[in-house]
PDB file of C-alpha atoms in Angstrom:
ATOM      1  CA  MET A   1     -15.919  26.782   0.625  1.00  0.00           C
ATOM      2  CA  GLU A   2     -13.629  29.840   1.661  1.00  0.00           C
ATOM      3  CA  GLN A   3     -11.787  27.367   3.982  1.00  0.00           C
ATOM      4  CA  ILE A   4     -10.690  24.900   0.478  1.00  0.00           C
ATOM      5  CA  TYR A   5      -9.637  28.685  -1.619  1.00  0.00           C
ATOM      6  CA  ILE A   6      -7.168  29.909   1.720  1.00  0.00           C
ATOM      7  CA  ASP A   7      -6.645  25.527   2.127  1.00  0.00           C
ATOM      8  CA  THR A   8      -5.639  25.547  -1.674  1.00  0.00           C
ATOM      9  CA  ALA A   9      -3.210  29.182  -1.529  1.00  0.00           C
ATOM     10  CA  LYS A  10      -1.270  27.620   0.908  1.00  0.00           C
ATOM     11  CA  ILE A  11      -0.056  24.626  -1.365  1.00  0.00           C
ATOM     12  CA  LEU A  12      -0.034  26.375  -4.040  1.00  0.00           C
ATOM     13  CA  LYS A  13       2.289  29.294  -1.895  1.00  0.00           C
ATOM     14  CA  ALA A  14       3.626  26.261  -0.397  1.00  0.00           C
ATOM     15  CA  ILE A  15       4.541  25.146  -4.048  1.00  0.00           C
ATOM     16  CA  SER A  16       4.749  28.038  -6.439  1.00  0.00           C
ATOM     17  CA  ASP A  17       8.624  28.450  -5.307  1.00  0.00           C
ATOM     18  CA  PRO A  18      10.895  26.502  -8.071  1.00  0.00           C
ATOM     19  CA  LYS A  19      13.476  24.422  -5.748  1.00  0.00           C
ATOM     20  CA  ARG A  20      10.434  23.612  -3.140  1.00  0.00           C
ATOM     21  CA  LEU A  21       9.383  22.407  -6.186  1.00  0.00           C
ATOM     22  CA  ARG A  22      12.084  20.860  -7.688  1.00  0.00           C
ATOM     23  CA  ILE A  23      11.535  19.056  -3.662  1.00  0.00           C
ATOM     24  CA  VAL A  24       8.019  17.846  -3.659  1.00  0.00           C
ATOM     25  CA  ASP A  25       9.823  16.159  -7.445  1.00  0.00           C
ATOM     26  CA  MET A  26      11.886  14.312  -5.589  1.00  0.00           C
ATOM     27  CA  LEU A  27      10.039  13.417  -2.891  1.00  0.00           C
ATOM     28  CA  SER A  28       7.728  12.028  -5.426  1.00  0.00           C
ATOM     29  CA  CYS A  29      10.292   8.823  -5.039  1.00  0.00           C
ATOM     30  CA  GLY A  30      10.029   8.688  -1.837  1.00  0.00           C
ATOM     31  CA  GLU A  31      11.556   9.065   2.232  1.00  0.00           C
ATOM     32  CA  LEU A  32      14.730  11.130   1.541  1.00  0.00           C
ATOM     33  CA  CYS A  33      17.181  12.236   4.033  1.00  0.00           C
ATOM     34  CA  ALA A  34      17.482  16.180   4.398  1.00  0.00           C
ATOM     35  CA  CYS A  35      21.224  15.550   4.055  1.00  0.00           C
ATOM     36  CA  LYS A  36      20.477  13.418   0.222  1.00  0.00           C
ATOM     37  CA  ILE A  37      18.364  16.692  -0.480  1.00  0.00           C
ATOM     38  CA  LEU A  38      21.116  19.251   0.177  1.00  0.00           C
ATOM     39  CA  GLU A  39      23.139  16.782  -1.882  1.00  0.00           C
ATOM     40  CA  ALA A  40      20.398  18.176  -4.795  1.00  0.00           C
ATOM     41  CA  PHE A  41      20.587  21.988  -3.908  1.00  0.00           C
ATOM     42  CA  HIS A  42      23.595  24.901  -3.271  1.00  0.00           C
ATOM     43  CA  ILE A  43      22.139  25.822  -0.753  1.00  0.00           C
ATOM     44  CA  THR A  44      22.896  25.847   3.506  1.00  0.00           C
ATOM     45  CA  GLN A  45      21.275  23.560   6.369  1.00  0.00           C
ATOM     46  CA  PRO A  46      19.350  26.350   7.281  1.00  0.00           C
ATOM     47  CA  THR A  47      17.889  27.636   3.835  1.00  0.00           C
ATOM     48  CA  LEU A  48      17.034  23.833   3.600  1.00  0.00           C
ATOM     49  CA  SER A  49      15.010  24.324   6.950  1.00  0.00           C
ATOM     50  CA  HIS A  50      12.925  27.419   6.016  1.00  0.00           C
ATOM     51  CA  ASP A  51      12.053  25.724   2.597  1.00  0.00           C
ATOM     52  CA  MET A  52      10.973  21.914   4.754  1.00  0.00           C
ATOM     53  CA  LYS A  53       8.820  24.320   7.250  1.00  0.00           C
ATOM     54  CA  VAL A  54       7.059  25.923   4.294  1.00  0.00           C
ATOM     55  CA  LEU A  55       5.866  22.808   3.457  1.00  0.00           C
ATOM     56  CA  ILE A  56       5.423  21.154   5.932  1.00  0.00           C
ATOM     57  CA  GLU A  57       2.982  23.890   6.950  1.00  0.00           C
ATOM     58  CA  ALA A  58       1.364  23.333   3.959  1.00  0.00           C
ATOM     59  CA  ASP A  59       1.006  20.315   5.099  1.00  0.00           C
ATOM     60  CA  VAL A  60       2.143  18.517   1.948  1.00  0.00           C
ATOM     61  CA  VAL A  61       5.187  17.125   3.600  1.00  0.00           C
ATOM     62  CA  HIS A  62       5.811  15.004   6.874  1.00  0.00           C
ATOM     63  CA  VAL A  63       9.215  15.479   8.115  1.00  0.00           C
ATOM     64  CA  ARG A  64      10.136  12.516  10.567  1.00  0.00           C
ATOM     65  CA  ARG A  65      13.692  11.934  13.456  1.00  0.00           C
ATOM     66  CA  GLU A  66      16.130   8.587  13.117  1.00  0.00           C
ATOM     67  CA  GLY A  67      18.616   9.303  15.190  1.00  0.00           C
ATOM     68  CA  LYS A  68      20.383  12.717  14.384  1.00  0.00           C
ATOM     69  CA  ASN A  69      18.683  11.638  11.033  1.00  0.00           C
ATOM     70  CA  ILE A  70      15.847  13.695   8.951  1.00  0.00           C
ATOM     71  CA  TYR A  71      13.847  12.485   7.045  1.00  0.00           C
ATOM     72  CA  TYR A  72      10.851  13.700   4.734  1.00  0.00           C
ATOM     73  CA  SER A  73       8.389  12.118   2.061  1.00  0.00           C
ATOM     74  CA  LEU A  74       5.288  13.760   0.786  1.00  0.00           C
ATOM     75  CA  ASN A  75       2.094  13.837   2.032  1.00  0.00           C
ATOM     76  CA  GLN A  76       0.074  11.186  -0.882  1.00  0.00           C
ATOM     77  CA  GLU A  77      -2.969  12.081   0.631  1.00  0.00           C
ATOM     78  CA  CYS A  78      -3.291  16.063   1.116  1.00  0.00           C
ATOM     79  CA  LEU A  79      -1.678  16.394  -2.032  1.00  0.00           C
ATOM     80  CA  SER A  80      -4.585  13.854  -3.532  1.00  0.00           C
ATOM     81  CA  SER A  81      -7.018  16.064  -1.978  1.00  0.00           C
ATOM     82  CA  PHE A  82      -5.584  19.158  -3.753  1.00  0.00           C
ATOM     83  CA  GLU A  83      -5.229  17.569  -6.467  1.00  0.00           C
ATOM     84  CA  ASN A  84      -8.690  16.775  -6.378  1.00  0.00           C
ATOM     85  CA  THR A  85      -8.982  20.492  -5.455  1.00  0.00           C
ATOM     86  CA  LEU A  86      -8.330  21.944  -8.538  1.00  0.00           C
ATOM     87  CA  HIS A  87     -10.097  19.681 -11.017  1.00  0.00           C
ATOM     88  CA  ASP A  88     -13.241  20.532  -9.110  1.00  0.00           C
ATOM     89  CA  ILE A  89     -12.061  23.875  -9.185  1.00  0.00           C
ATOM     90  CA  THR A  90     -11.071  24.471 -12.380  1.00  0.00           C
ATOM     91  CA  THR A  91     -13.406  22.931 -14.369  1.00  0.00           C
ATOM     92  CA  GLN A  92     -17.407  23.896 -15.167  1.00  0.00           C
ATOM     93  CA  LYS A  93     -19.903  21.707 -13.321  1.00  0.00           C
ATOM     94  CA  GLU A  94     -24.105  22.367 -12.185  1.00  0.00           C
ATOM     95  CA  ASN A  95     -23.295  24.538  -8.935  1.00  0.00           C
ATOM     96  CA  CYS A  96     -20.270  26.360 -10.486  1.00  0.00           C
ATOM     97  CA  ILE A  97     -19.890  29.328  -7.989  1.00  0.00           C
ATOM     98  CA  CYS A  98     -19.561  31.101 -11.565  1.00  0.00           C
ATOM     99  CA  HIS A  99     -23.787  30.757 -12.218  1.00  0.00           C
ATOM    100  CA  ALA A 100     -23.930  32.700  -9.042  1.00  0.00           C
ATOM    101  CA  ALA A 101     -22.071  34.666 -10.685  1.00  0.00           C
ATOM    102  CA  LYS A 102     -24.617  36.139 -13.604  1.00  0.00           C
TER     103      LYS A 102
END
């Protein structure tokens, strides 16, 4: 169970930055080229690269290269699992950790 908390915290940390959360929102409409994401922000390419690295390492985003272009998309499987885990953590259940704490 501890690994679930570690993995969930990693995703929460990655998306806790407002800019990265906005990038996730942008990618919810589909795959985007890095150049399109850069157009939406007043940041440098290295700053975008750092933010995308954080999202990729948290497994929130997939990356692929096509020639000189880099494309990003959401990892829907990871996000679906994340949503389910958050639901499990935030709702009462028979085997809830709070029962063990009493």
